[in-house]
């Protein structure tokens, strides 16, 4: 039996970050939630596409 990882969920990633910013979750829990929601996949796809942050 193989495990298929679900598609990344940007809503969950953003919600985890917002909880951290409000001080509602510890950093370790936030990172775990973001990883589970697919952040590594999102970052890998951005890197592969050549995306770079815009200057603000």
PDB file of C-alpha atoms in Angstrom:
ATOM      1  CA  UNK A   1       0.000   0.000   0.000  1.00  0.00           C
ATOM      2  CA  UNK A   2       1.507   3.329  -1.037  1.00  0.00           C
ATOM      3  CA  UNK A   3       0.714   6.714   0.401  1.00  0.00           C
ATOM      4  CA  UNK A   4      -0.314   9.484  -1.976  1.00  0.00           C
ATOM      5  CA  UNK A   5       0.395  12.891  -0.570  1.00  0.00           C
ATOM      6  CA  UNK A   6      -2.552  15.275  -1.032  1.00  0.00           C
ATOM      7  CA  UNK A   7      -2.167  18.434  -3.084  1.00  0.00           C
ATOM      8  CA  UNK A   8      -0.878  21.471  -1.191  1.00  0.00           C
ATOM      9  CA  UNK A   9      -3.556  23.523   0.552  1.00  0.00           C
ATOM     10  CA  UNK A  10      -2.643  27.214   0.445  1.00  0.00           C
ATOM     11  CA  UNK A  11      -5.557  28.108   2.703  1.00  0.00           C
ATOM     12  CA  UNK A  12      -4.196  25.856   5.457  1.00  0.00           C
ATOM     13  CA  UNK A  13      -0.652  27.178   4.996  1.00  0.00           C
ATOM     14  CA  UNK A  14      -1.830  30.777   5.326  1.00  0.00           C
ATOM     15  CA  UNK A  15      -4.054  29.934   8.311  1.00  0.00           C
ATOM     16  CA  UNK A  16      -1.105  28.320  10.111  1.00  0.00           C
ATOM     17  CA  UNK A  17       1.043  31.391   9.508  1.00  0.00           C
ATOM     18  CA  UNK A  18      -1.714  33.717  10.734  1.00  0.00           C
ATOM     19  CA  UNK A  19      -2.072  31.681  13.941  1.00  0.00           C
ATOM     20  CA  UNK A  20       1.655  32.110  14.530  1.00  0.00           C
ATOM     21  CA  UNK A  21       1.510  35.860  13.909  1.00  0.00           C
ATOM     22  CA  UNK A  22      -1.320  36.171  16.454  1.00  0.00           C
ATOM     23  CA  UNK A  23       0.704  34.179  18.979  1.00  0.00           C
ATOM     24  CA  UNK A  24      -1.846  31.364  19.060  1.00  0.00           C
ATOM     25  CA  UNK A  25       0.593  28.573  18.118  1.00  0.00           C
ATOM     26  CA  UNK A  26       4.181  27.726  18.976  1.00  0.00           C
ATOM     27  CA  UNK A  27       6.713  27.916  16.122  1.00  0.00           C
ATOM     28  CA  UNK A  28       7.223  24.138  16.027  1.00  0.00           C
ATOM     29  CA  UNK A  29       3.505  23.467  15.698  1.00  0.00           C
ATOM     30  CA  UNK A  30       3.210  26.115  12.961  1.00  0.00           C
ATOM     31  CA  UNK A  31       6.020  24.531  10.962  1.00  0.00           C
ATOM     32  CA  UNK A  32       4.471  21.090  11.373  1.00  0.00           C
ATOM     33  CA  UNK A  33       1.079  22.390  10.209  1.00  0.00           C
ATOM     34  CA  UNK A  34       2.632  24.159   7.220  1.00  0.00           C
ATOM     35  CA  UNK A  35       4.598  21.045   6.258  1.00  0.00           C
ATOM     36  CA  UNK A  36       1.492  18.872   6.505  1.00  0.00           C
ATOM     37  CA  UNK A  37      -0.428  21.382   4.370  1.00  0.00           C
ATOM     38  CA  UNK A  38       2.165  21.058   1.595  1.00  0.00           C
ATOM     39  CA  UNK A  39       4.567  23.984   2.031  1.00  0.00           C
ATOM     40  CA  UNK A  40       7.613  21.973   0.873  1.00  0.00           C
ATOM     41  CA  UNK A  41       5.843  21.176  -2.404  1.00  0.00           C
ATOM     42  CA  UNK A  42       4.844  24.804  -2.925  1.00  0.00           C
ATOM     43  CA  UNK A  43       8.407  25.999  -2.307  1.00  0.00           C
ATOM     44  CA  UNK A  44       9.842  23.357  -4.637  1.00  0.00           C
ATOM     45  CA  UNK A  45       7.443  24.335  -7.413  1.00  0.00           C
ATOM     46  CA  UNK A  46       8.241  28.033  -6.986  1.00  0.00           C
ATOM     47  CA  UNK A  47      11.962  27.300  -7.148  1.00  0.00           C
ATOM     48  CA  UNK A  48      11.568  25.074 -10.209  1.00  0.00           C
ATOM     49  CA  UNK A  49       9.560  27.756 -12.003  1.00  0.00           C
ATOM     50  CA  UNK A  50      12.288  30.351 -11.420  1.00  0.00           C
ATOM     51  CA  UNK A  51      10.111  32.538  -9.222  1.00  0.00           C
ATOM     52  CA  UNK A  52      11.903  35.209  -7.218  1.00  0.00           C
ATOM     53  CA  UNK A  53      10.407  37.590  -4.662  1.00  0.00           C
ATOM     54  CA  UNK A  54       9.627  41.072  -5.915  1.00  0.00           C
ATOM     55  CA  UNK A  55      11.304  43.977  -4.208  1.00  0.00           C
ATOM     56  CA  UNK A  56       8.918  45.746  -1.872  1.00  0.00           C
TER      57      UNK A  56
END
